[in-house]
XYZ file of C-alpha atoms in Angstrom:
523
model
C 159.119 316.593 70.383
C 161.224 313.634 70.072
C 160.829 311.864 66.773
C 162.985 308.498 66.720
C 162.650 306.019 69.942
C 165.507 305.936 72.518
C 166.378 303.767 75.552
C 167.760 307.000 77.546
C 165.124 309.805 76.636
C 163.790 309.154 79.763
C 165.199 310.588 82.815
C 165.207 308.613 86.168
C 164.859 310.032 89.564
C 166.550 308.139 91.817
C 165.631 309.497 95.526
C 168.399 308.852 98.264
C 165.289 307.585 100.788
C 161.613 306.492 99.682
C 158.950 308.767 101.286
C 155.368 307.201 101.797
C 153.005 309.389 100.037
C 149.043 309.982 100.388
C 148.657 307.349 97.710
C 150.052 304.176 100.260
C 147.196 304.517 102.167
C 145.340 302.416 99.367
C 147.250 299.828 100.252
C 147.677 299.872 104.292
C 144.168 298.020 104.704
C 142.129 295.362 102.959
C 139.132 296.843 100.421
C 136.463 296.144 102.407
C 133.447 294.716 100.550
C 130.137 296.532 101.103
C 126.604 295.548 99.476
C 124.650 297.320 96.926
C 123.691 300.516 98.190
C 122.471 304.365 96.688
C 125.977 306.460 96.231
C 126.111 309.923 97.505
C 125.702 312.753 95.231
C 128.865 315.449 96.244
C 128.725 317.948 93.431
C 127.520 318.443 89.481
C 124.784 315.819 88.061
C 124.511 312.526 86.313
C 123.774 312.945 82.733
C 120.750 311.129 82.205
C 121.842 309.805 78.996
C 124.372 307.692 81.036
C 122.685 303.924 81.463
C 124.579 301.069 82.131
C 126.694 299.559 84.556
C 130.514 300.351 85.427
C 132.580 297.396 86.724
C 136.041 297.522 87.602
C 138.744 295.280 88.642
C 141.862 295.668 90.765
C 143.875 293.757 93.589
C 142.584 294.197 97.157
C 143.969 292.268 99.794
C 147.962 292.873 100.301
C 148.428 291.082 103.707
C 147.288 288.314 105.588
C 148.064 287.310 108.996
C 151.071 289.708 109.032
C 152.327 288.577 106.479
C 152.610 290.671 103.068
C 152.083 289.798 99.144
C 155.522 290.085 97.342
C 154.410 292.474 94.292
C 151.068 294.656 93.476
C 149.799 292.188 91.070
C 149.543 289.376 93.933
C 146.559 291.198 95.638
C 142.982 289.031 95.685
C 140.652 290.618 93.077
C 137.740 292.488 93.929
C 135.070 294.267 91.944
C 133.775 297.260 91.597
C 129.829 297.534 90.464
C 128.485 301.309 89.849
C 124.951 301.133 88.535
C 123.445 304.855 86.440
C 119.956 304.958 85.662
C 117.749 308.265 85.639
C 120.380 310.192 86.980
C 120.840 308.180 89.925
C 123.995 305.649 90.898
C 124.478 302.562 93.308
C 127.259 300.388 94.086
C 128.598 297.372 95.736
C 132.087 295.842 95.891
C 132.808 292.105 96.445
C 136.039 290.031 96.026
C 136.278 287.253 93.508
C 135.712 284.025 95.458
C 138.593 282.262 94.014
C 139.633 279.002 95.066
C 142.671 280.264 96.323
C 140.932 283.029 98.139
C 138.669 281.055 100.114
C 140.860 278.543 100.770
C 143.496 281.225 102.095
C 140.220 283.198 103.878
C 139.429 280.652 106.202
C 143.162 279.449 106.786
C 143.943 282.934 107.939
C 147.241 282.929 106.013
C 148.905 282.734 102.492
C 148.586 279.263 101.105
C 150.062 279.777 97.657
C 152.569 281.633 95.753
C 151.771 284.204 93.112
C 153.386 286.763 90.963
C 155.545 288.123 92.865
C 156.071 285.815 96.116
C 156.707 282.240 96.712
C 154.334 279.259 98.520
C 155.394 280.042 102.176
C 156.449 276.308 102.943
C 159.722 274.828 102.569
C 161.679 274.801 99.545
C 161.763 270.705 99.257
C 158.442 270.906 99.326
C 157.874 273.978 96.637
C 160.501 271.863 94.405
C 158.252 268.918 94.215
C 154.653 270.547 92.921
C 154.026 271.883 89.759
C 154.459 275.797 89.072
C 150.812 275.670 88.258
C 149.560 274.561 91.143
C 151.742 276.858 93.046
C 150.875 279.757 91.908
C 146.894 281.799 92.736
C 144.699 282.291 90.268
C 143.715 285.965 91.900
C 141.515 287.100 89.206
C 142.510 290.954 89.538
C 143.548 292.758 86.576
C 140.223 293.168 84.344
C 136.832 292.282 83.490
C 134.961 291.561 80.531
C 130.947 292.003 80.538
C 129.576 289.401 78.129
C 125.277 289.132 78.076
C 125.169 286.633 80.557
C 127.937 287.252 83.068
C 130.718 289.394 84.050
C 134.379 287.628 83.514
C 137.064 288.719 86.192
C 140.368 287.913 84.306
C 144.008 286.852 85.097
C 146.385 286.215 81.997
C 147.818 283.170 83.361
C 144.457 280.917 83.681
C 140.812 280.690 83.307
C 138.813 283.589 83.719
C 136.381 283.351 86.529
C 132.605 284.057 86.265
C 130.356 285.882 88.487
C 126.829 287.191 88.171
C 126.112 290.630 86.517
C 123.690 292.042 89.259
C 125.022 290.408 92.566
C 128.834 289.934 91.986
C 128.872 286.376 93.052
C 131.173 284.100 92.136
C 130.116 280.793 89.684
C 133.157 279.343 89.261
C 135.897 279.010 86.411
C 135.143 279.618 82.565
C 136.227 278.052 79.971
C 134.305 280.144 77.162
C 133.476 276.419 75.620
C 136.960 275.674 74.921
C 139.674 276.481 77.566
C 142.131 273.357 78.472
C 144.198 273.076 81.734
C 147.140 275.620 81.419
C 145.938 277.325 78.485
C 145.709 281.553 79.807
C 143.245 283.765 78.766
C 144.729 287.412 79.147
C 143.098 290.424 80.675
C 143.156 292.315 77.236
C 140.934 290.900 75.186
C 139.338 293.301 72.319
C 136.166 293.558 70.911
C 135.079 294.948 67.565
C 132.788 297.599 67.540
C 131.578 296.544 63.664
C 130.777 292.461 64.360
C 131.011 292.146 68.061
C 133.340 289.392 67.857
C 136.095 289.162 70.820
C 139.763 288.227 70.492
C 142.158 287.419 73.032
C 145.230 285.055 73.700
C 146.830 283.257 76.064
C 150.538 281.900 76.768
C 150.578 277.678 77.294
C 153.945 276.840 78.975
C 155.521 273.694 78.128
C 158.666 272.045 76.389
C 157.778 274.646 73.380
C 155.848 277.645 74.536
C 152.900 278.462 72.217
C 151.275 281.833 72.127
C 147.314 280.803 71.007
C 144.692 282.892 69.295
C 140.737 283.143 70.289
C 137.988 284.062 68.035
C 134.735 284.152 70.058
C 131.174 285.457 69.420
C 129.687 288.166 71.427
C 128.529 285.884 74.093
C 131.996 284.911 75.146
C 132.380 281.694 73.057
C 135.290 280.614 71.493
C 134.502 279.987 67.996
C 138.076 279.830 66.370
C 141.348 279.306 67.962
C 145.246 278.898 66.231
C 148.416 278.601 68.106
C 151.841 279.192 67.486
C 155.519 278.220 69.068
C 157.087 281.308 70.741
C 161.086 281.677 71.680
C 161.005 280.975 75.078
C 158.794 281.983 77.819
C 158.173 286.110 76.943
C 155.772 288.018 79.233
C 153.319 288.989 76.619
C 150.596 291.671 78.481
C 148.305 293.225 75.539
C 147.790 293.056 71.932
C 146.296 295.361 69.404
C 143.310 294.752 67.326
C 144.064 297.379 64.128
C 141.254 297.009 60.999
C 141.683 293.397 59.885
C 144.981 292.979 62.196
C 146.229 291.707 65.132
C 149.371 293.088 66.340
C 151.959 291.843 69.098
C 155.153 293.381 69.822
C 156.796 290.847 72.282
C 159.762 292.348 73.769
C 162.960 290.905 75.192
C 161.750 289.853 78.118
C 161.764 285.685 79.390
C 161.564 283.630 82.131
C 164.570 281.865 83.559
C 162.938 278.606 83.989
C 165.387 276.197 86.142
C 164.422 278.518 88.965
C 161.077 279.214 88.228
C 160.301 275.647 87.803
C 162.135 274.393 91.034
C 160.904 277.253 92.792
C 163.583 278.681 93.743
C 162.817 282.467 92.924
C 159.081 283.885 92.176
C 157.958 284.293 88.604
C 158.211 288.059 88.542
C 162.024 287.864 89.880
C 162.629 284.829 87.142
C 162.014 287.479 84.579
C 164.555 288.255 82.835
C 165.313 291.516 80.596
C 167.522 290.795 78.006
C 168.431 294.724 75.777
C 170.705 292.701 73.372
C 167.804 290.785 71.872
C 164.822 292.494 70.033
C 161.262 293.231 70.168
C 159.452 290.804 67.931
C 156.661 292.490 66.033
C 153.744 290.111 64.781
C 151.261 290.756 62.531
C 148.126 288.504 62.279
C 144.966 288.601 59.936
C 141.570 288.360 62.048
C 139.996 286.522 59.749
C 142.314 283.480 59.686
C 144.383 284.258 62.435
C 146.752 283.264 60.641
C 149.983 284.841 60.738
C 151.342 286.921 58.100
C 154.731 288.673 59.068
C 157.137 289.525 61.483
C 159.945 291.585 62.061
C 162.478 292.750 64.765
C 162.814 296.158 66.490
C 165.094 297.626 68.881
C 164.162 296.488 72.296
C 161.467 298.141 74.345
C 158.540 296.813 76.965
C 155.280 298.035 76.585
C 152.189 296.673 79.086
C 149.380 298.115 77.356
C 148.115 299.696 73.706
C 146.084 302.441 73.468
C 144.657 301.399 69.790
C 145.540 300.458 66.914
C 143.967 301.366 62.987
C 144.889 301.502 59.530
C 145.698 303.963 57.868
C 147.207 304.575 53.502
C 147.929 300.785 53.836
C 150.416 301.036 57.118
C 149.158 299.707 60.726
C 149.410 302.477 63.285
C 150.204 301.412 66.658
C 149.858 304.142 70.115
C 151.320 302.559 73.276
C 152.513 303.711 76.173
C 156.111 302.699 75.696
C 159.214 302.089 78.634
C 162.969 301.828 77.622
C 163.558 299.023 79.996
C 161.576 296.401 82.403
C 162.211 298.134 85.276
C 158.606 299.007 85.801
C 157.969 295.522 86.586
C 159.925 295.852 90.025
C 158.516 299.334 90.860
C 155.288 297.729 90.447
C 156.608 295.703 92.860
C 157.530 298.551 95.224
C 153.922 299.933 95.438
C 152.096 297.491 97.787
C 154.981 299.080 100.365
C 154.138 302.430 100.110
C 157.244 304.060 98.077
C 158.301 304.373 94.351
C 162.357 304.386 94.838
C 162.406 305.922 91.076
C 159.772 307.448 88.772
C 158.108 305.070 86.332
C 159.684 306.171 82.549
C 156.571 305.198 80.417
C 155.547 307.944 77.393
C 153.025 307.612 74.820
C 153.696 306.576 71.270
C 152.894 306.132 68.105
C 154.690 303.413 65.613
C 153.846 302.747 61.379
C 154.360 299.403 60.849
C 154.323 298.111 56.982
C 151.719 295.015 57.461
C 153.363 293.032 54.664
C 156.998 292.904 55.828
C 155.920 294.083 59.856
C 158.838 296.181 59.493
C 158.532 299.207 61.639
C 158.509 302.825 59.990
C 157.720 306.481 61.930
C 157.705 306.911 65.475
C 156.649 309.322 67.460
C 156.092 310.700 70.774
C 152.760 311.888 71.566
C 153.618 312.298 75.584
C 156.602 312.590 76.838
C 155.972 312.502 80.186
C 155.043 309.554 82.676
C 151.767 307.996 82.296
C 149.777 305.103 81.816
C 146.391 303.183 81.386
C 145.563 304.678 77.506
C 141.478 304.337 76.400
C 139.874 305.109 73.610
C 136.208 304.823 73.286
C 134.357 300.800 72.443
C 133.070 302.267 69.562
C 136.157 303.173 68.186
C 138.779 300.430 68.627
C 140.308 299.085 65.925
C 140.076 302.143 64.054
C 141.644 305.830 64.239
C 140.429 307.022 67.496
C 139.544 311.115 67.937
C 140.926 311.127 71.464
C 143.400 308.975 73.359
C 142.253 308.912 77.234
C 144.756 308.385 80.002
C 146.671 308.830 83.257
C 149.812 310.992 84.000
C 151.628 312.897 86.925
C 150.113 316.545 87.547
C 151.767 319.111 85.649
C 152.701 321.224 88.389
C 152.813 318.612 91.253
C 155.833 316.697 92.664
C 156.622 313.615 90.308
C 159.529 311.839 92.430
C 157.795 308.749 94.490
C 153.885 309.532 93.569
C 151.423 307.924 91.495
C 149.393 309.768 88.766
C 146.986 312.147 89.459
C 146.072 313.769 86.454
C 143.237 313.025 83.231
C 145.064 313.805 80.155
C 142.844 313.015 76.626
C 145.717 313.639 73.430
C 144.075 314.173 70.217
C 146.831 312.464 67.454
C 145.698 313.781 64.338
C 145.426 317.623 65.412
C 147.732 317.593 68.365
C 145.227 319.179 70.740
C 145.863 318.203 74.508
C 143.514 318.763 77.757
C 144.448 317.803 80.984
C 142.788 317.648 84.419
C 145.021 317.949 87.441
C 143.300 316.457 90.572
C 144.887 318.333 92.893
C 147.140 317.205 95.903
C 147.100 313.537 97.274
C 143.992 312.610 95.000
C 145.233 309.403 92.536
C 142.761 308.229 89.506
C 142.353 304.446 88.725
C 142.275 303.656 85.270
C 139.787 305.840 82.566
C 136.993 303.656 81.156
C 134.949 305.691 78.267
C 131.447 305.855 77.913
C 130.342 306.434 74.498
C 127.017 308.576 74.468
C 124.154 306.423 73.097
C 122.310 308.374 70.471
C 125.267 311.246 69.519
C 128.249 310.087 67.887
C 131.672 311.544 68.641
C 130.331 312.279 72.056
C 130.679 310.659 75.398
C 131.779 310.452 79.037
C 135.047 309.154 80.868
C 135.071 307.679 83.980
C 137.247 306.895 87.019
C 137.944 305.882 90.622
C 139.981 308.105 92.648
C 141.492 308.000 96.096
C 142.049 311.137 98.180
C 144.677 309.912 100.857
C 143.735 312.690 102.861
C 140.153 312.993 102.571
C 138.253 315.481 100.316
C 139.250 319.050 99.576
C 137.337 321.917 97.954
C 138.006 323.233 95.222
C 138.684 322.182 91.378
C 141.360 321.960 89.186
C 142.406 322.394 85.475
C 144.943 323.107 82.899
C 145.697 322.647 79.713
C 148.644 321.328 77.805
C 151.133 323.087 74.970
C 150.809 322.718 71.619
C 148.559 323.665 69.132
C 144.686 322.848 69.375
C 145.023 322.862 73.414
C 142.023 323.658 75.493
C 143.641 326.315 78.287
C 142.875 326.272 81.772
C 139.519 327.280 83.455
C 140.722 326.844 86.660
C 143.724 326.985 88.656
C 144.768 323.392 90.479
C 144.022 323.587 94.360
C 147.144 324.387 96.865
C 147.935 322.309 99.344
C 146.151 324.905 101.841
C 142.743 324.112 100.255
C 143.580 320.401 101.851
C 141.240 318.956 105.039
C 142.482 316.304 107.347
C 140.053 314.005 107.249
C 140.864 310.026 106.276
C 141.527 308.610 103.002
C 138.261 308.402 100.856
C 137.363 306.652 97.765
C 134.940 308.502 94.835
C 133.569 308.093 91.418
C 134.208 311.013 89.494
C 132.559 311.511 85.580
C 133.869 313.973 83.079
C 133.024 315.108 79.325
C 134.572 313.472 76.823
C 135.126 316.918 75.094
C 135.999 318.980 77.803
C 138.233 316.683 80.893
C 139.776 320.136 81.288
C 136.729 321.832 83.087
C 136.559 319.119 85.963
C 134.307 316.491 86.624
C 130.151 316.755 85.713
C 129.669 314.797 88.454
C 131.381 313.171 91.718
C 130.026 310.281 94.018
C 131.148 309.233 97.171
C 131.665 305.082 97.742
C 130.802 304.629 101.222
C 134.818 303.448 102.416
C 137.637 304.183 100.189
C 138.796 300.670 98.180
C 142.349 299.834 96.921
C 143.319 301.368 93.262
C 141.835 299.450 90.254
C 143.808 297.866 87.177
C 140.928 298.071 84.476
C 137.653 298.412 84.026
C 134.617 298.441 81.426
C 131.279 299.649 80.645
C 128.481 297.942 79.788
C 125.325 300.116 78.320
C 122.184 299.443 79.472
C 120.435 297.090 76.595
């Protein structure tokens, strides 16, 4: 296993034509919202233990009026709600009633840019409105469950508010202390010890400043800092590590004549730049106040698994890409095709907090994957096992999304790994710590079968030492039905992802891929 980080360890497949796949059937209709209803029981049985609400956010709408959103992360946000209490689930699924949504609902057509596509109106009339204004808010990547109300978020703005129980909309939040243009990003991270939440946000301007939140548990910003950044980076996720805040801000920034006279969208004014570093910032939580920095070799990372402390260095695990090509692949997926495998492995970096200087690295996975969890209670500090998504094993990798549960345990170097079989494709794992036995727990995700359901399970188990082997062999393409795509909830055992899923639900219509999601236990 690789032991030093480098920009070609990854291989790239490069097919000569894109083939649609199962998975682009997620994205060939609108999610379609339903109201709270009893969810289907298809196999195993809901732990009773398991009491609280799952919500999850992704992008849902990809077209309107014939005409089609310019990247995946221009989609209108919708949420999903799954209820468990006494062994028994129910659901319902609403969009986020954005401005921007409504306003583009009844028009029966795009109104505003985004991401990845420009305001469909004439370029002297793009040139003279502010990039702000131009630009949806869609409110699609996460959510974050505060006592009162559920927050749908979207880096670039204010997060939007909407009722626990119903899913409706209340408008715009600004957690007591939000100003025009200030973001609020979709990663914020909570510690398990005080409850307190922090998060950032990028404010644009004639000096870019990267700002700090502090808030209580109820969502309220109680302590804020800001400082100047180099440029406009794209700055994703953040670790929370012990009594640290870490950022690694790689060499990625926006080309702003064009993006300000929109001339190009933002994603396509991004701008990778190898010769420059990857600026690694340490802050203290207490002050937020920073306390070093230091420069790496390039890389782009969109999300941290965790972060701790551990003999006086920070440990970082992220899921780690040599380049910023996955931001245009990400692109590609609304369209149905991949046109090269995504090159994204999971790491692990030392970093000296004093200097920020970084030390060790190593690969924990060193094959595709994506979305890394760890459980609430254990963020900020060494975690037992890191959840997340990867390819199947022994399934075709060129132009497919992930469709397999791998957990990684760092500190032994035990691996399980749950291969879904053909055409199935998980969202992102949320984990559900067990509420009276520590160490214990659930994980839980969406997953779309573009091609219906299939019988059958399927299991194996990785290499290396402390692995959990296989109980069952995946299912063949002959154990495949015909029927149409299909959307389910699917739970598994914290300590045992390898044996399948405990329990699977059926949504009543199958919904669009999520981004993130959380869990909130029942109080």
């Amino acid at each position: 296993m690789p032991r030093n980080f480098a920009p070609s360890f990854c291989p790239v497949v490069n097919p000569a034509r894109p083939t649609a796949r199962a998975w682009s059937q997620a994205f060939s209709q609108p999610g379609r919202p339903f109201e709270p209803q009893p969810l289907t029981l298809l196999e195993g049985k809901i732990p009773p233990e398991i009491q609280g609400t799952f919500y999850q956010n992704g992008a849902a709408r990809f077209r309107r009026n014939g005409a089609a959103v310019g990247h995946w992360f221009d989609g209108d946000g919708a949420i999903l709600r799954v209820s468990f209490e006494a062994g028994q689930a129910q659901a319902c699924y609403r969009y986020v009633q954005t401005a921007g949504y409504r306003a583009e609902h009844q028009a029966d057509r795009f109104l505003k840019g985004g991401y990845g596509m420009l305001a469909p109106q004439p370029w002297w009339r793009r040139i003279g409105s502010p990039l702000s204004q131009a630009i949806k808010n869609t409110a699609n990547t996460a959510v974050l469950a505060l006592p009162d109300r559920l927050l749908a978020l979207w880096e670039a703005d204010r997060p939007h508010a909407l009722d626990l129980e119903t899913l409706e909309t209340r408008g715009q939040d600004d957690l007591g202390s939000l100003g025009a243009g200030q973001g609020y990003s979709a990663h914020p991270k909570r510690d398990p010890k005080t409850g307190d939440i922090f998060n950032f946000g990028l404010e644009a301007g004639p000096v870019t400043r990267l700002h700090l939140y502090r808030s209580d548990a109820s969502g309220q910003i109680r302590q804020r800092a800001a400082y100047a950044l180099d440029g406009v980076p794209l700055i994703h996720d953040m670790v929370l590590a012990g009594r640290y805040l870490v950022f690694c801000i790689s060499p990625v920034r926006l080309d702003l004549v064009p993006a300000l006279l929109q001339l190009r969208s933002f994603s396509d004014c991004l701008r990778w730049h190898p010769q420059r570093a990857t600026e690694i910032w340490v802050f203290d939580c207490d002050r937020l106040e920073r306390i070093s920095r230091s420069q790496a070799p390039a890389w782009f990372q969109w999300h941290f698994a965790n972060g701790f402390v551990q003999q006086g260095e920070i440990v970082l695990q992220l899921v780690r890409y040599s380049d910023f090509r996955s931001n245009a692949l990400l692109g590609e997926i609304p369209r149905g095709h991949l046109s090269e495998t995504l090159d994204g492995q999971l790491w692990e970096l030392r970093i000296d907090p004093r200097t920020a200087a970084l030390g060790e690295q190593t690969c924990l996975y060193d094959r595709t994957c994506e979305f890394p969890a760890v459980m609430p209670q254990e963020v900020g500090q060494e975690a037992r096992t890191i959840f997340f998504a990867a390819h199947r094993p022994q399934g075709e990798i060129e132009g497919e999304l992930m469709g397999s549960l791998v957990g990684i345990e760092p500190r032994t170097g035990g691996r399980s790994q749950f291969d879904f079989g053909p055409h199935r494709y998980l969202s992102s794992p949320v984990c559900l710590p067990h509420p009276t036995e520590p160490g214990q727990g659930w994980v839980i995700t969406t997953v779309f079968h573009g091609s219906g359901s299939f019988n059958g399970s399927g299991a194996v188990a990785g290499l290396g030492q402390g692995n959990r082997q296989a109980q069952h062999q995946a299912p063949s393409e002959k154990s495949e039905t015909t029927s149409g795509p299909s959307s389910e909830i699917w739970i598994f055992q914290s300590s045992a992802i390898e044996r399948g899923a405990i329990a699977k639900l059926a949504l009543p219509c199958p919904i669009p891929f999520g981004f993130h999601g959380t869990w909130a236990a029942k109080p």
